[in-house]
Short mmCIF file of C-alpha atoms and ligand atoms in Angstrom, two decimals:
data_model
loop_
_atom_site.label_atom_id
_atom_site.label_comp_id
_atom_site.label_asym_id
_atom_site.label_seq_id
_atom_site.Cartn_x
_atom_site.Cartn_y
_atom_site.Cartn_z
CA MET Y 102 -17.49 -19.55 -5.21
CA ARG Y 103 -15.14 -17.85 -7.69
CA ALA Y 104 -12.06 -16.40 -6.52
CA LEU Y 105 -9.14 -14.70 -7.97
CA THR Y 106 -5.84 -17.08 -7.32
CA TRP Y 107 -2.42 -16.98 -7.39
CA HIS Y 108 -0.47 -19.42 -9.74
CA GLY Y 109 3.55 -18.13 -10.15
CA GLU Y 110 4.76 -15.23 -11.97
CA LYS Y 111 2.04 -13.27 -13.94
CA ASP Y 112 -0.25 -15.98 -13.50
CA ILE Y 113 -3.33 -15.27 -11.97
CA ARG Y 114 -6.48 -17.18 -12.74
CA VAL Y 115 -10.21 -17.08 -11.82
CA SER Y 116 -11.08 -20.26 -10.01
CA GLU Y 117 -13.94 -22.20 -8.36
CA VAL Y 118 -12.85 -23.01 -4.41
CA PRO Y 119 -14.46 -23.59 -1.35
CA ARG Y 120 -16.36 -20.95 0.24
CA PRO Y 121 -15.09 -19.59 3.57
CA GLU Y 122 -16.80 -20.81 6.61
CA ILE Y 123 -16.54 -19.74 10.17
CA VAL Y 124 -13.26 -21.19 11.73
CA GLU Y 125 -12.89 -19.06 15.11
CA PRO Y 126 -15.91 -17.52 17.30
CA THR Y 127 -14.68 -14.40 16.72
CA ASP Y 128 -14.66 -14.74 12.92
CA ALA Y 129 -17.25 -13.09 10.43
CA ILE Y 130 -17.94 -13.99 6.61
CA VAL Y 131 -18.55 -11.07 4.41
CA GLU Y 132 -19.88 -11.11 0.77
CA ILE Y 133 -17.96 -8.84 -1.09
CA THR Y 134 -19.44 -6.30 -2.74
CA ALA Y 135 -16.09 -4.10 -4.62
CA THR Y 136 -12.49 -5.14 -4.19
CA ALA Y 137 -9.36 -3.45 -5.65
CA ILE Y 138 -6.48 -4.70 -6.71
CA CYS Y 139 -3.13 -3.06 -4.85
CA GLY Y 140 0.63 -2.16 -5.96
CA SER Y 141 1.36 -4.93 -3.41
CA ASP Y 142 -0.45 -7.51 -5.14
CA LEU Y 143 2.23 -6.29 -8.08
CA HIS Y 144 4.87 -7.80 -6.06
CA LEU Y 145 3.23 -11.26 -5.76
CA TYR Y 146 2.13 -11.01 -9.73
CA ASN Y 147 5.89 -10.59 -10.57
CA ASP Y 148 6.27 -13.22 -7.86
CA ARG Y 149 9.07 -10.99 -5.58
CA MET Y 150 7.21 -12.31 -2.26
CA PRO Y 151 8.19 -15.32 -0.14
CA GLY Y 152 6.13 -18.08 1.17
CA MET Y 153 3.17 -17.55 -1.90
CA ARG Y 154 1.69 -21.14 -3.15
CA GLU Y 155 0.08 -22.22 -6.30
CA GLY Y 156 -4.05 -21.44 -5.57
CA ASP Y 157 -4.22 -18.90 -2.91
CA VAL Y 158 -6.61 -16.36 -3.17
CA LEU Y 159 -5.50 -13.48 -3.60
CA GLY Y 160 -6.29 -9.21 -2.29
CA HIS Y 161 -6.59 -7.46 0.34
CA GLU Y 162 -8.49 -4.33 -0.29
CA PRO Y 163 -12.54 -5.43 0.20
CA MET Y 164 -15.79 -4.41 1.38
CA GLY Y 165 -19.45 -5.80 1.49
CA GLU Y 166 -21.94 -6.91 3.49
CA VAL Y 167 -21.72 -9.11 6.76
CA ILE Y 168 -23.45 -12.31 6.22
CA GLU Y 169 -22.34 -14.68 9.16
CA VAL Y 170 -20.83 -13.99 12.69
CA GLY Y 171 -19.16 -16.48 15.16
CA ASP Y 172 -20.52 -16.74 18.80
CA GLU Y 173 -18.16 -14.41 20.41
CA VAL Y 174 -18.62 -11.40 17.43
CA GLU Y 175 -20.28 -8.02 19.16
CA SER Y 176 -19.63 -5.20 16.92
CA LEU Y 177 -20.89 -6.97 13.87
CA GLU Y 178 -24.38 -8.63 12.90
CA PRO Y 179 -25.47 -9.87 9.53
CA GLY Y 180 -26.67 -7.24 7.43
CA ASP Y 181 -24.33 -4.61 8.22
CA ARG Y 182 -21.87 -3.18 4.94
CA VAL Y 183 -18.25 -3.03 6.11
CA VAL Y 184 -14.94 -2.20 5.09
CA VAL Y 185 -12.05 -4.60 5.89
CA PRO Y 186 -8.90 -3.09 6.33
CA PHE Y 187 -5.82 -5.41 5.05
CA THR Y 188 -4.21 -6.04 8.19
CA ILE Y 189 -5.34 -8.59 10.49
CA SER Y 190 -4.95 -7.72 14.08
CA CYS Y 191 -6.29 -9.16 17.54
CA GLY Y 192 -7.05 -6.23 19.37
CA SER Y 193 -5.33 -7.35 22.52
CA CYS Y 194 -1.61 -7.79 22.39
CA TRP Y 195 0.86 -5.71 23.46
CA PHE Y 196 1.60 -4.09 20.06
CA CYS Y 197 -2.27 -3.37 19.25
CA GLU Y 198 -3.06 -2.02 23.04
CA GLU Y 199 -0.06 0.89 22.00
CA ASP Y 200 -1.75 1.32 18.68
CA LEU Y 201 0.65 -0.58 16.68
CA TYR Y 202 -1.90 -2.54 14.94
CA SER Y 203 0.14 -4.02 11.76
CA LEU Y 204 2.43 -5.57 13.88
CA CYS Y 205 0.19 -7.26 15.82
CA ASP Y 206 1.75 -10.48 17.86
CA ASN Y 207 -1.36 -13.04 17.54
CA SER Y 208 -2.46 -12.58 13.94
CA ASN Y 209 -0.11 -14.42 12.46
CA PRO Y 210 0.02 -18.40 12.89
CA ASN Y 211 2.58 -18.94 10.80
CA ALA Y 212 4.85 -16.51 12.67
CA GLU Y 213 7.60 -19.08 13.00
CA MET Y 214 8.33 -18.46 9.37
CA ALA Y 215 8.71 -14.84 9.83
CA ARG Y 216 10.58 -15.18 13.01
CA LYS Y 217 13.38 -16.91 11.33
CA MET Y 218 13.53 -14.34 8.64
CA MET Y 219 13.43 -11.13 10.55
CA GLY Y 220 13.46 -12.14 14.08
CA GLN Y 221 9.97 -11.16 15.10
CA SER Y 222 6.45 -11.30 12.91
CA PRO Y 223 4.51 -8.34 11.58
CA ALA Y 224 0.65 -9.07 11.83
CA GLY Y 225 -1.40 -11.11 9.25
CA LEU Y 226 -2.46 -9.77 6.22
CA PHE Y 227 -5.17 -11.02 3.20
CA GLY Y 228 -4.09 -12.70 0.67
CA TYR Y 229 -0.46 -11.90 0.93
CA SER Y 230 1.37 -15.28 1.03
CA HIS Y 231 2.32 -18.22 3.82
CA LEU Y 232 5.04 -15.74 5.34
CA LEU Y 233 2.30 -13.67 6.71
CA GLY Y 234 -0.36 -15.45 7.99
CA GLY Y 235 -1.59 -18.02 4.70
CA TYR Y 236 -5.07 -15.95 4.93
CA ALA Y 237 -7.31 -16.36 2.04
CA GLY Y 238 -7.80 -12.81 0.32
CA GLY Y 239 -10.61 -10.85 -1.05
CA GLN Y 240 -10.64 -10.73 -4.76
CA ALA Y 241 -13.39 -13.69 -4.32
CA GLU Y 242 -16.83 -13.69 -3.44
CA TYR Y 243 -17.03 -14.32 -0.31
CA LEU Y 244 -14.19 -13.64 2.79
CA ARG Y 245 -13.55 -15.10 6.15
CA VAL Y 246 -12.50 -12.04 8.56
CA PRO Y 247 -10.65 -13.18 12.06
CA TYR Y 248 -11.07 -11.05 14.48
CA ALA Y 249 -13.94 -9.43 13.24
CA ASP Y 250 -14.50 -6.84 16.06
CA VAL Y 251 -11.19 -5.03 15.34
CA GLY Y 252 -10.75 -4.77 11.90
CA PRO Y 253 -13.85 -3.73 9.93
CA ILE Y 254 -15.31 -0.66 9.97
CA THR Y 255 -19.43 -0.59 9.85
CA ILE Y 256 -20.40 2.07 7.12
CA GLU Y 257 -23.91 3.70 8.24
CA SER Y 258 -23.95 6.58 5.87
CA ASP Y 259 -25.59 6.14 2.25
CA VAL Y 260 -21.74 6.84 0.67
CA SER Y 261 -21.35 4.79 -2.47
CA ASP Y 262 -18.71 1.86 -1.89
CA GLU Y 263 -16.41 3.42 -4.59
CA GLU Y 264 -15.82 6.41 -2.05
CA VAL Y 265 -15.56 4.00 1.45
CA LEU Y 266 -13.54 1.25 -0.60
CA PHE Y 267 -10.10 2.52 -0.30
CA LEU Y 268 -10.32 2.87 3.41
CA SER Y 269 -9.01 -0.75 3.24
CA ASP Y 270 -6.04 0.19 2.39
CA VAL Y 271 -4.35 3.04 -0.32
CA PHE Y 272 -6.04 5.93 1.65
CA PRO Y 273 -5.26 5.25 5.09
CA THR Y 274 -1.84 3.99 3.71
CA GLY Y 275 -1.31 7.45 1.88
CA TYR Y 276 -2.34 9.27 5.12
CA MET Y 277 0.22 7.36 7.18
CA ALA Y 278 2.53 8.04 4.80
CA ALA Y 279 2.69 11.90 4.98
CA GLU Y 280 1.79 11.70 8.95
CA ASN Y 281 5.19 9.60 9.52
CA ALA Y 282 6.88 12.74 7.10
CA ASP Y 283 5.81 15.06 10.16
CA ILE Y 284 5.09 17.99 7.87
CA GLU Y 285 5.26 21.04 8.91
CA PRO Y 286 3.64 24.42 7.41
CA GLU Y 287 6.55 25.62 5.82
CA ASP Y 288 7.50 22.55 4.45
CA THR Y 289 8.56 21.04 0.81
CA VAL Y 290 7.19 17.56 0.18
CA ALA Y 291 8.56 15.15 -2.59
CA VAL Y 292 6.42 12.40 -3.22
CA TRP Y 293 7.99 9.43 -5.75
CA GLY Y 294 5.41 7.39 -7.53
CA CYS Y 295 1.83 8.63 -8.44
CA GLY Y 296 0.07 5.57 -7.81
CA PRO Y 297 -2.94 5.07 -5.52
CA VAL Y 298 -0.71 5.42 -2.46
CA GLY Y 299 1.38 8.48 -3.86
CA GLN Y 300 -1.97 9.97 -4.82
CA PHE Y 301 -3.14 9.75 -0.90
CA ALA Y 302 0.22 10.50 0.68
CA ILE Y 303 0.00 14.04 -1.74
CA GLN Y 304 -3.65 14.78 -0.75
CA SER Y 305 -2.99 14.26 3.00
CA ALA Y 306 0.38 16.90 2.83
CA GLN Y 307 -2.03 19.00 1.56
CA MET Y 308 -4.38 18.34 3.63
CA MET Y 309 -1.52 18.23 6.65
CA GLY Y 310 -0.46 22.15 5.59
CA ALA Y 311 2.59 21.30 3.19
CA ASN Y 312 3.77 24.77 1.79
CA GLN Y 313 4.87 22.77 -1.39
CA VAL Y 314 4.15 19.15 -2.76
CA ILE Y 315 6.24 18.10 -5.55
CA ALA Y 316 5.07 14.42 -7.54
CA ILE Y 317 7.89 12.18 -9.13
CA ASP Y 318 6.73 9.64 -11.67
CA ARG Y 319 6.79 8.91 -15.47
CA VAL Y 320 3.21 7.82 -16.12
CA PRO Y 321 1.65 10.91 -17.87
CA GLU Y 322 -1.91 10.59 -16.55
CA ARG Y 323 -0.90 9.95 -13.13
CA LEU Y 324 1.50 12.93 -13.34
CA GLU Y 325 -1.46 15.03 -14.47
CA MET Y 326 -3.74 13.85 -11.93
CA ALA Y 327 -1.26 14.35 -8.95
CA GLY Y 328 -1.57 17.72 -10.38
CA GLU Y 329 -5.12 18.33 -11.16
CA HIS Y 330 -6.23 16.66 -7.85
CA GLY Y 331 -3.61 16.71 -5.48
CA ASP Y 332 -2.13 20.42 -6.79
CA ALA Y 333 1.43 19.11 -6.84
CA GLU Y 334 4.21 20.14 -8.89
CA THR Y 335 5.50 17.29 -11.10
CA ILE Y 336 8.96 15.98 -12.56
CA ASN Y 337 8.70 13.41 -15.03
CA TYR Y 338 11.64 11.45 -14.15
CA GLU Y 339 12.28 10.25 -17.77
CA HIS Y 340 12.78 13.67 -18.86
CA ALA Y 341 14.54 15.56 -16.06
CA ASP Y 342 17.33 14.62 -13.64
CA VAL Y 343 15.20 14.78 -10.63
CA TYR Y 344 17.73 15.58 -8.06
CA ASP Y 345 18.91 18.83 -10.23
CA ARG Y 346 15.02 19.88 -10.56
CA LEU Y 347 14.76 18.90 -7.10
CA MET Y 348 17.57 21.35 -5.65
CA SER Y 349 16.48 24.03 -8.36
CA MET Y 350 12.72 23.98 -6.99
CA THR Y 351 14.33 24.11 -3.12
CA GLY Y 352 16.70 26.67 -3.48
CA GLY Y 353 19.40 23.93 -3.02
CA ARG Y 354 18.09 22.61 -0.17
CA GLY Y 355 16.25 19.96 -1.34
CA PRO Y 356 12.88 19.25 -0.11
CA ASP Y 357 12.18 18.62 3.77
CA ARG Y 358 9.88 15.55 3.41
CA CYS Y 359 10.22 12.52 0.92
CA ILE Y 360 7.74 9.91 0.62
CA ASP Y 361 9.19 7.08 -1.01
CA ALA Y 362 5.36 5.51 -2.39
CA VAL Y 363 7.20 3.19 -4.93
CA GLY Y 364 8.96 0.53 -2.92
CA THR Y 365 10.99 -2.53 -4.50
CA GLU Y 366 9.18 -2.31 -8.50
CA ALA Y 367 11.03 0.79 -9.13
CA HIS Y 368 12.23 1.31 -12.31
CA GLY Y 369 15.81 2.80 -12.86
CA THR Y 370 19.30 2.01 -12.13
CA GLY Y 371 19.89 3.91 -9.13
CA LEU Y 372 23.83 3.80 -10.03
CA ASP Y 373 23.43 6.69 -12.87
CA GLY Y 374 26.61 9.17 -11.76
CA VAL Y 375 28.13 7.02 -9.98
CA SER Y 376 31.47 6.29 -10.36
CA ASP Y 377 32.86 2.67 -11.03
CA ARG Y 378 35.21 2.94 -8.40
CA VAL Y 379 32.72 4.04 -5.72
CA LYS Y 380 30.49 1.31 -6.65
CA GLU Y 381 32.94 -1.19 -6.90
CA GLY Y 382 34.23 0.30 -3.01
CA ALA Y 383 30.06 -0.09 -1.96
CA LYS Y 384 29.78 -3.24 -3.85
CA LEU Y 385 26.50 -1.20 -5.74
CA GLN Y 386 25.64 -3.82 -8.02
CA ASP Y 387 21.97 -4.28 -7.17
CA ASP Y 388 19.86 -2.32 -9.32
CA ARG Y 389 17.64 -1.73 -6.82
CA PRO Y 390 16.44 -0.02 -4.58
CA TYR Y 391 16.38 2.89 -6.84
CA VAL Y 392 13.68 5.51 -5.28
CA LEU Y 393 15.42 4.73 -1.85
CA ARG Y 394 18.52 5.68 -2.74
CA GLU Y 395 17.60 8.80 -4.98
CA ALA Y 396 15.25 9.79 -2.11
CA ILE Y 397 18.23 9.88 0.63
CA LYS Y 398 20.33 11.99 -1.82
CA CYS Y 399 17.64 14.37 -2.52
CA CYS Y 400 16.54 14.85 1.14
CA ARG Y 401 17.72 17.93 3.23
CA LYS Y 402 19.94 17.53 5.73
CA GLY Y 403 18.05 17.02 9.02
CA GLY Y 404 15.04 15.94 6.82
CA THR Y 405 12.62 13.15 7.03
CA LEU Y 406 12.30 9.96 4.82
CA SER Y 407 8.77 8.06 4.94
CA VAL Y 408 8.89 4.73 3.33
CA PRO Y 409 5.30 3.49 2.85
CA GLY Y 410 6.94 1.71 -0.41
CA VAL Y 411 7.00 -2.13 0.41
CA TYR Y 412 10.48 -3.51 0.33
CA LEU Y 413 11.19 -7.49 0.37
CA GLY Y 414 14.07 -8.62 1.56
CA ARG Y 415 17.63 -6.93 1.74
CA ALA Y 416 17.29 -3.06 0.63
CA ASN Y 417 20.86 -1.55 -1.06
CA ILE Y 418 20.72 1.53 0.63
CA PRO Y 419 23.75 4.05 1.40
CA PHE Y 420 23.29 4.13 5.43
CA GLY Y 421 26.22 6.20 5.45
CA SER Y 422 24.16 9.02 3.71
CA LEU Y 423 21.22 8.70 6.19
CA MET Y 424 23.87 8.95 9.07
CA ASN Y 425 25.92 11.97 7.69
CA LYS Y 426 22.38 14.00 6.61
CA ALA Y 427 21.14 13.06 9.67
CA ILE Y 428 18.19 11.86 7.88
CA THR Y 429 14.83 10.30 10.19
CA VAL Y 430 13.44 7.17 8.34
CA LYS Y 431 9.79 6.22 9.10
CA THR Y 432 8.00 3.13 7.63
CA GLY Y 433 5.74 0.33 7.85
CA GLN Y 434 2.31 -1.19 6.84
CA THR Y 435 -0.45 0.89 7.90
CA HIS Y 436 -1.94 1.02 11.24
CA MET Y 437 -5.25 0.56 9.65
CA GLN Y 438 -7.17 1.08 12.78
CA ARG Y 439 -5.76 4.43 13.92
CA TYR Y 440 -7.17 6.22 10.56
CA LEU Y 441 -10.59 4.44 10.02
CA ASP Y 442 -12.70 6.49 11.86
CA PRO Y 443 -11.05 10.12 11.09
CA LEU Y 444 -10.80 9.35 7.47
CA LEU Y 445 -14.26 7.85 7.15
CA GLY Y 446 -15.13 11.09 8.68
CA LYS Y 447 -13.53 13.22 6.66
CA ILE Y 448 -15.27 11.16 3.20
CA GLU Y 449 -18.43 11.81 4.84
CA GLU Y 450 -18.33 15.65 5.30
CA GLY Y 451 -17.22 15.92 1.80
CA GLU Y 452 -13.53 16.86 2.52
CA ILE Y 453 -12.45 13.97 0.12
CA ASP Y 454 -13.73 11.90 -2.42
CA PRO Y 455 -11.39 8.94 -2.96
CA SER Y 456 -13.14 7.58 -5.66
CA PHE Y 457 -11.17 9.73 -8.16
CA ILE Y 458 -8.36 7.53 -8.47
CA ILE Y 459 -10.65 4.80 -10.27
CA SER Y 460 -9.94 4.28 -13.61
CA HIS Y 461 -11.21 0.51 -14.36
CA GLN Y 462 -14.45 -1.13 -12.88
CA VAL Y 463 -14.96 -4.73 -14.21
CA GLY Y 464 -16.44 -8.13 -13.02
CA LEU Y 465 -13.94 -11.10 -11.05
CA GLU Y 466 -13.71 -12.82 -14.28
CA ASP Y 467 -11.49 -9.66 -15.97
CA GLY Y 468 -9.34 -9.46 -12.58
CA PRO Y 469 -6.77 -11.47 -14.53
CA GLU Y 470 -6.28 -9.12 -17.42
CA MET Y 471 -6.49 -5.76 -15.56
CA TYR Y 472 -3.65 -7.20 -13.24
CA GLN Y 473 -1.66 -7.48 -16.36
CA THR Y 474 -2.97 -3.83 -17.45
CA PHE Y 475 -2.22 -2.03 -13.95
CA ASN Y 476 1.21 -3.81 -13.92
CA ASP Y 477 2.30 -2.63 -17.59
CA LYS Y 478 0.64 0.89 -16.70
CA GLU Y 479 -1.32 0.67 -19.95
CA ASP Y 480 -5.00 1.83 -20.49
CA ASP Y 481 -4.37 5.04 -18.22
CA CYS Y 482 -5.10 2.24 -15.45
CA ILE Y 483 -4.27 4.00 -11.66
CA LYS Y 484 -6.79 1.82 -9.98
CA VAL Y 485 -8.69 -1.43 -10.92
CA VAL Y 486 -12.06 -2.27 -8.45
CA MET Y 487 -13.65 -5.43 -9.35
CA THR Y 488 -17.49 -6.38 -8.16
CA PRO Y 489 -17.92 -9.97 -7.68
P1 NAD G 202 1.35 1.96 -8.43
O1 NAD G 202 2.28 0.11 -8.74
O2 NAD G 202 0.67 1.72 -8.64
O3 NAD G 202 2.32 2.95 -7.98
C1 NAD G 202 4.00 2.93 -8.43
C2 NAD G 202 4.12 4.42 -9.10
O4 NAD G 202 5.46 4.34 -8.90
C3 NAD G 202 4.07 3.63 -10.46
O5 NAD G 202 3.18 4.86 -10.98
C4 NAD G 202 5.63 3.79 -11.19
O6 NAD G 202 5.22 4.59 -12.28
C5 NAD G 202 6.03 5.09 -10.20
N1 NAD G 202 7.47 4.45 -10.45
C6 NAD G 202 8.26 3.85 -10.29
N2 NAD G 202 9.53 3.67 -10.67
C7 NAD G 202 9.25 5.04 -10.12
C8 NAD G 202 10.95 5.99 -10.08
N3 NAD G 202 11.94 5.41 -10.18
N4 NAD G 202 10.73 7.33 -9.67
C9 NAD G 202 9.57 7.95 -9.47
N5 NAD G 202 7.75 6.92 -9.43
C10 NAD G 202 8.25 5.36 -10.01
O7 NAD G 202 1.70 1.30 -6.61
P2 NAD G 202 0.67 1.70 -5.56
O8 NAD G 202 -0.79 1.02 -5.35
O9 NAD G 202 0.25 2.95 -5.55
O10 NAD G 202 1.25 1.36 -4.00
C11 NAD G 202 2.58 2.15 -4.18
C12 NAD G 202 3.62 1.18 -3.18
O11 NAD G 202 3.11 0.98 -1.73
C13 NAD G 202 4.11 -0.12 -3.30
O12 NAD G 202 5.07 -0.62 -3.14
C14 NAD G 202 3.03 -0.92 -1.89
O13 NAD G 202 2.92 -2.56 -2.26
C15 NAD G 202 3.10 0.06 -1.40
N6 NAD G 202 2.21 -0.27 0.02
C16 NAD G 202 2.18 -0.16 1.13
C17 NAD G 202 1.11 -0.19 1.90
C18 NAD G 202 1.65 -0.12 3.72
O14 NAD G 202 0.78 -0.38 4.28
N7 NAD G 202 3.01 0.14 3.86
C19 NAD G 202 0.13 0.01 1.49
C20 NAD G 202 -0.55 -0.75 0.39
C21 NAD G 202 0.54 -0.11 -0.73
ZN1 ZN G 203 -2.83 -2.51 -0.94
#
């Protein structure tokens, strides 16, 4: 079958790879009908994620038709139309039973590698390095789905692929980001990053009744989308000082809730305005993570910082500011299974049509070029959907 494979920094190829087969009795095989490129894939594209190997099949935002199930699969049968969430969860360990699905104890066969780095292992993910399980991804014609009774959600209504595909990741991720921000009706919510995750965080903050949502980015069409679709006020960080603007928009108090929907790819030095003496004293040399530092600086005292943005390895953050400003931080990979049913309900009831973020629809063979376009934010690219 054809699949998009990883071969090092900025080197994605269309390759012929073996078609996946049932390995465990709890597996299903899905024939992919639509599959997206995620901002998280850009961390792989830019070679920032440890544990990638040449030829790894990419992708973690797929949907399609079940064509085969293992003997122990009860909830799916061939012919079912499913969206497959990006996290793999066993459904029966302590963490899954606590609804902490992205922290599943059993779904990463390479947990030892993760434990050496982090002390414990998070869940395995599709197409996201050997550190997180070494599972082949869904930017391919077929996908093997482990623990098939736990992850995929069956779509029975006639909603289009485009409307439900983003249940695989970015819609629930934006939603959990807003939920983690603990939004209350009087709140001002600032969202850094107007990519797909930021757009859904903005929409979700509005659904949760935020008083004011402020979106920050530098890409004009993404800011426009945040304004038009998300009813947000916008700040282009290339044309304004984000701290000054946020202070003036909030009467000098700062946003109550801050969401970092950018992560490790953030542009900027983050050290603007920091004196050489402080830089030296605090050993602030690393130019990342810019957004985390800016959000901590801007967040009001006693506020909340929600971080869906993915960070890899060490992050140079002013923990002293967090502590002295009593800011609550919530983060993590999305606990997908919590959100699939309720968010499918919102789509089917017409409360939201997530397809508004799609800017490009192409075949798998255009994948390598689309990675570059999406990475460079060219051609008004906001979200790429591929149909194998
Ligand atoms: P994306 O690359 O499309 O969007 C990121 C946006 O941030 C871009 O529009 C970019 O212009 C903007 N940006 C860069 N520097 C900035 C700065 N200094 N200030 C403000 N904006 C800035 O990516 P995406 O698909 O929207 O994903 C966003 C993040 O969410 C990524 O880190 C991704 O890995 C992460 N993510 C996390 C989860 C999870 O489960 N927690 C799931 C999916 C994605
Ligand atoms: Zn993703």
